[in-house]
CSV table of C-alpha atoms in Angstrom, one decimal:
chain,number,residue,atom,x,y,z
A,1,MET,CA,73.8,-104.7,72.6
A,2,GLN,CA,73.3,-102.3,75.5
A,3,ASN,CA,76.4,-100.4,74.5
A,4,ARG,CA,75.0,-100.0,71.0
A,5,LYS,CA,71.7,-98.7,72.3
A,6,ALA,CA,73.6,-96.2,74.6
A,7,ILE,CA,75.7,-95.0,71.6
A,8,ILE,CA,72.6,-94.5,69.5
A,9,GLU,CA,70.9,-92.6,72.3
A,10,LEU,CA,74.0,-90.5,72.8
A,11,ARG,CA,74.0,-89.6,69.1
A,12,ARG,CA,70.3,-88.6,69.4
A,13,LYS,CA,71.0,-86.4,72.3
A,14,ARG,CA,73.9,-84.7,70.5
A,15,LYS,CA,71.7,-84.1,67.4
A,16,ARG,CA,68.9,-82.6,69.6
A,17,GLN,CA,71.5,-80.4,71.3
A,18,GLN,CA,72.9,-79.3,67.9
A,19,ARG,CA,69.4,-78.5,66.6
A,20,LEU,CA,68.7,-76.5,69.8
A,21,THR,CA,72.0,-74.7,69.6
A,22,THR,CA,71.3,-73.8,65.9
A,23,ILE,CA,67.8,-72.6,66.7
A,24,LEU,CA,69.2,-70.4,69.6
A,25,ILE,CA,71.9,-69.0,67.3
A,26,ILE,CA,69.4,-68.2,64.5
A,27,SER,CA,66.9,-66.6,67.0
A,28,GLY,CA,69.7,-64.5,68.5
A,29,ILE,CA,70.8,-63.3,65.0
A,30,ALA,CA,67.1,-62.5,64.2
A,31,LEU,CA,66.7,-60.6,67.4
A,32,ILE,CA,69.9,-58.6,66.7
A,33,VAL,CA,68.7,-57.8,63.2
A,34,ALA,CA,65.3,-56.8,64.4
A,35,THR,CA,66.7,-54.6,67.1
A,36,PHE,CA,69.0,-52.9,64.6
A,37,LEU,CA,66.1,-52.3,62.2
A,38,MET,CA,63.9,-50.9,64.9
A,39,LEU,CA,66.6,-48.7,66.4
A,40,PRO,CA,65.7,-45.6,64.4
A,41,THR,CA,62.1,-46.0,65.4
A,42,ILE,CA,63.0,-46.5,69.1
A,43,GLN,CA,65.4,-43.5,69.0
A,44,SER,CA,62.7,-41.4,67.2
A,45,ALA,CA,60.1,-42.3,69.9
A,46,LEU,CA,62.5,-41.3,72.7
A,47,THR,CA,63.6,-38.1,71.0
A,48,PRO,CA,61.9,-35.0,72.4
A,49,VAL,CA,60.1,-32.7,70.1
A,50,GLY,CA,62.3,-29.8,71.1
A,51,GLU,CA,61.3,-26.2,71.5
A,52,ILE,CA,57.7,-25.4,70.4
A,53,ILE,CA,57.1,-21.9,68.9
A,54,ASP,CA,54.2,-20.2,70.6
A,55,PRO,CA,52.2,-18.3,67.9
A,56,ASP,CA,51.3,-14.7,68.3
A,57,GLU,CA,47.9,-14.1,69.9
A,58,ASN,CA,45.3,-13.7,67.2
A,59,LEU,CA,41.8,-12.3,67.5
A,60,ARG,CA,39.3,-15.0,66.7
A,61,PRO,CA,35.9,-13.4,67.2
A,62,MET,CA,33.0,-15.7,68.0
A,63,MET,CA,34.9,-19.0,67.5
A,64,SER,CA,32.8,-22.1,66.9
A,65,GLY,CA,34.6,-25.2,65.7
A,66,ASN,CA,36.4,-24.4,62.5
A,67,ALA,CA,34.5,-21.2,61.9
A,68,MET,CA,34.5,-17.7,63.4
A,69,GLY,CA,32.1,-14.8,63.2
A,70,ASN,CA,28.4,-14.4,62.9
A,71,PRO,CA,26.8,-17.2,60.8
A,72,ASP,CA,24.3,-14.6,59.5
A,73,ALA,CA,27.0,-12.3,58.3
A,74,PRO,CA,26.4,-11.0,54.7
A,75,VAL,CA,29.7,-12.3,53.5
A,76,VAL,CA,30.9,-15.9,53.9
A,77,ILE,CA,34.5,-16.8,53.2
A,78,GLU,CA,35.5,-20.5,53.0
A,79,GLU,CA,39.2,-21.0,53.0
A,80,PHE,CA,40.7,-24.2,51.6
A,81,SER,CA,44.3,-24.6,52.8
A,82,ASP,CA,47.1,-27.2,53.3
A,83,TYR,CA,48.9,-27.1,56.6
A,84,GLY,CA,52.1,-27.8,54.7
A,85,CYS,CA,51.6,-24.8,52.4
A,86,GLY,CA,53.8,-21.9,53.2
A,87,HIS,CA,51.5,-19.4,51.5
A,88,CYS,CA,48.6,-20.7,53.6
A,89,GLY,CA,50.7,-20.0,56.7
A,90,ASN,CA,51.5,-16.5,55.5
A,91,PHE,CA,47.8,-15.8,54.8
A,92,SER,CA,46.8,-16.9,58.3
A,93,LYS,CA,49.4,-14.6,59.9
A,94,GLU,CA,48.8,-11.6,57.6
A,95,ALA,CA,45.7,-11.1,55.5
A,96,GLY,CA,43.7,-13.6,57.4
A,97,LYS,CA,44.5,-11.8,60.7
A,98,GLN,CA,43.4,-8.5,59.2
A,99,ILE,CA,40.1,-10.0,57.9
A,100,ALA,CA,39.3,-11.3,61.3
A,101,GLU,CA,40.1,-7.9,63.0
A,102,MET,CA,38.3,-5.7,60.4
A,103,TYR,CA,35.4,-7.7,59.1
A,104,VAL,CA,34.8,-10.8,61.3
A,105,ALA,CA,34.8,-8.9,64.5
A,106,GLU,CA,32.3,-6.4,63.0
A,107,GLY,CA,29.9,-9.1,62.1
A,108,GLN,CA,30.4,-8.5,58.3
A,109,VAL,CA,32.2,-11.8,57.5
A,110,TYR,CA,31.7,-15.4,58.6
A,111,PHE,CA,34.9,-17.2,58.0
A,112,ILE,CA,35.2,-21.0,57.7
A,113,SER,CA,38.5,-23.0,57.6
A,114,ARG,CA,38.9,-26.2,55.7
A,115,SER,CA,42.0,-28.3,55.0
A,116,VAL,CA,42.7,-30.2,51.8
A,117,GLY,CA,46.1,-31.7,52.6
A,118,SER,CA,45.7,-35.1,51.0
A,119,MET,CA,44.6,-33.5,47.7
A,120,MET,CA,48.2,-32.3,47.6
A,121,ASN,CA,49.5,-35.8,48.1
A,122,ASN,CA,50.7,-35.0,51.6
A,123,THR,CA,50.4,-37.6,54.3
A,124,ILE,CA,51.0,-35.3,57.2
A,125,SER,CA,48.5,-32.6,56.5
A,126,PRO,CA,45.3,-34.8,56.9
A,127,LYS,CA,46.6,-36.0,60.3
A,128,LEU,CA,47.0,-32.4,61.4
A,129,ALA,CA,43.6,-31.5,60.1
A,130,GLU,CA,42.0,-34.3,62.1
A,131,ALA,CA,44.0,-33.1,65.2
A,132,ALA,CA,42.8,-29.5,64.7
A,133,TYR,CA,39.2,-30.7,64.6
A,134,CYS,CA,39.7,-32.7,67.7
A,135,ALA,CA,41.1,-29.6,69.4
A,136,GLY,CA,37.9,-27.9,68.3
A,137,ASP,CA,35.9,-30.2,70.5
A,138,GLN,CA,37.5,-28.3,73.4
A,139,GLY,CA,37.0,-24.9,71.8
A,140,LYS,CA,40.6,-24.7,70.6
A,141,TYR,CA,40.5,-25.3,66.8
A,142,TRP,CA,41.8,-21.8,65.9
A,143,PRO,CA,44.6,-21.7,68.5
A,144,TYR,CA,45.6,-25.2,67.5
A,145,ARG,CA,45.7,-24.1,63.9
A,146,ASP,CA,47.9,-21.2,64.9
A,147,TYR,CA,50.4,-23.6,66.6
A,148,ILE,CA,50.6,-25.7,63.4
A,149,PHE,CA,51.4,-22.7,61.2
A,150,ALA,CA,53.8,-21.3,63.7
A,151,ASN,CA,55.8,-24.6,63.8
A,152,GLN,CA,55.2,-25.4,60.1
A,153,ILE,CA,58.9,-25.7,59.2
A,154,ALA,CA,59.8,-28.0,62.0
A,155,LEU,CA,56.7,-30.1,61.4
A,156,TYR,CA,57.4,-30.8,57.7
A,157,SER,CA,61.2,-31.1,58.0
A,158,SER,CA,61.5,-33.2,61.1
A,159,ASN,CA,62.1,-37.0,61.1
A,160,LEU,CA,60.0,-37.3,64.2
A,161,PRO,CA,56.6,-38.9,64.1
A,162,VAL,CA,54.0,-36.2,63.5
A,163,ARG,CA,52.1,-37.6,66.5
A,164,LYS,CA,54.7,-36.1,68.8
A,165,HIS,CA,54.1,-32.6,67.5
A,166,ILE,CA,50.3,-33.2,67.6
A,167,GLU,CA,50.5,-34.1,71.3
A,168,ALA,CA,52.9,-31.3,72.0
A,169,PHE,CA,50.5,-28.7,70.6
A,170,ALA,CA,47.6,-30.1,72.6
A,171,LYS,CA,49.6,-30.0,75.8
A,172,SER,CA,50.7,-26.4,75.1
A,173,LEU,CA,47.0,-25.5,74.9
A,174,ASN,CA,46.2,-27.4,78.1
A,175,LEU,CA,43.7,-29.7,76.4
A,176,ASP,CA,42.4,-32.7,78.2
A,177,MET,CA,44.8,-35.2,76.7
A,178,ASP,CA,42.7,-38.3,77.3
A,179,THR,CA,39.8,-36.7,75.4
A,180,PHE,CA,42.0,-35.4,72.7
A,181,ALA,CA,43.8,-38.7,72.2
A,182,ALA,CA,40.6,-40.7,72.1
A,183,CYS,CA,39.3,-38.3,69.4
A,184,TYR,CA,42.4,-38.5,67.3
A,185,ASP,CA,43.1,-42.3,67.8
A,186,ASN,CA,39.5,-43.1,66.8
A,187,HIS,CA,39.7,-40.9,63.7
A,188,LYS,CA,36.6,-39.1,64.7
A,189,TYR,CA,37.1,-36.5,62.1
A,190,GLU,CA,38.6,-38.5,59.2
A,191,ALA,CA,35.4,-38.4,57.2
A,192,ARG,CA,35.1,-34.7,57.8
A,193,VAL,CA,38.6,-34.0,56.5
A,194,GLN,CA,37.8,-36.2,53.4
A,195,GLN,CA,34.6,-34.2,53.0
A,196,ASP,CA,36.6,-30.9,53.0
A,197,GLU,CA,38.7,-32.3,50.2
A,198,LYS,CA,35.6,-33.4,48.2
A,199,ALA,CA,34.1,-29.9,48.6
A,200,SER,CA,37.3,-28.4,47.3
A,201,ARG,CA,37.3,-30.6,44.2
A,202,GLU,CA,33.6,-29.8,43.5
A,203,ALA,CA,34.5,-26.1,43.7
A,204,GLY,CA,37.2,-26.6,41.1
A,205,ILE,CA,40.1,-26.0,43.5
A,206,ASN,CA,43.4,-27.6,42.8
A,207,SER,CA,45.8,-25.3,44.7
A,208,THR,CA,46.1,-23.7,48.1
A,209,PRO,CA,45.2,-21.4,49.5
A,210,SER,CA,41.9,-20.9,47.7
A,211,PHE,CA,38.8,-19.1,48.8
A,212,LEU,CA,35.1,-19.1,48.1
A,213,ILE,CA,33.7,-15.7,48.9
A,214,ASN,CA,29.9,-15.9,48.7
A,215,GLY,CA,30.5,-18.7,46.2
A,216,GLU,CA,33.0,-16.7,44.1
A,217,LEU,CA,36.3,-18.5,43.7
A,218,MET,CA,39.5,-16.7,44.5
A,219,ILE,CA,42.7,-18.7,44.0
A,220,GLY,CA,46.1,-18.1,45.5
A,221,THR,CA,47.8,-15.8,47.9
A,222,ARG,CA,46.5,-12.3,47.7
A,223,PRO,CA,47.3,-9.1,49.5
A,224,PHE,CA,44.8,-7.8,52.0
A,225,GLY,CA,43.8,-5.1,49.6
A,226,ASP,CA,42.4,-7.7,47.2
A,227,PHE,CA,40.2,-9.1,49.9
A,228,GLN,CA,39.0,-5.7,50.9
A,229,GLN,CA,37.8,-5.0,47.3
A,230,ILE,CA,35.9,-8.2,46.9
A,231,ILE,CA,34.4,-8.0,50.5
A,232,ALA,CA,33.3,-4.4,49.8
A,233,ALA,CA,31.7,-5.5,46.6
A,234,LYS,CA,29.9,-8.4,48.3
A,235,LEU,CA,28.7,-6.2,51.1
A,236,ALA,CA,27.3,-3.7,48.6
A,237,GLU,CA,25.5,-6.5,46.8
A,238,ALA,CA,24.0,-7.7,50.1
A,239,ALA,CA,22.9,-4.2,51.0
A,240,ALA,CA,21.3,-3.7,47.6
A,241,ASN,CA,19.3,-6.9,48.0
A,242,GLU,CA,17.9,-6.0,51.4
């Protein structure tokens, strides 16, 4: 009788050992599969951003957040752009730079920058827009914007998380990283970015870059001469109404 009980108990122990072995094998396989699936993410997190292109130094007269110039200037230009838009980058480096030097610095134009990336169904641009606003808390909206456009190709063609570039730009500008990270992680400016998009839709904008110049809509990339003409006309209107 005792031998029978011993045999039964031995069988029970073997079954428990078999179940434990099966569980360990399944867990090991699951861990291997999970590690394999996460490997690209781990590699991406450990991969450095690489060389960051420093933008050319641009004149940004009377910078204040996402605006520059005298708020009481007779001409107000609102730019609606997408950080992934090549034409927007070209405007910033060319006609936009000339407008700042010739009209903003002279107090004739007040220039406001807005981003409408999600309107173009782009998931990266709204994140960059939030980051630029966060940089603006430390007085670096415009320099941060310049970094984005200078590194535009790498940003939108890289497999790296955009967060790595966002942090790299902030470090290049010597921002307080704790303050910047808190702003970005808490989505302090998410609603503001959404409001920029809403404002663009209300203005009838569906492509970038687009501009409201004293309320008059100008769509698309234009040479500096076109801006000169309309700014001159608006300045004349303002002078006539004084």
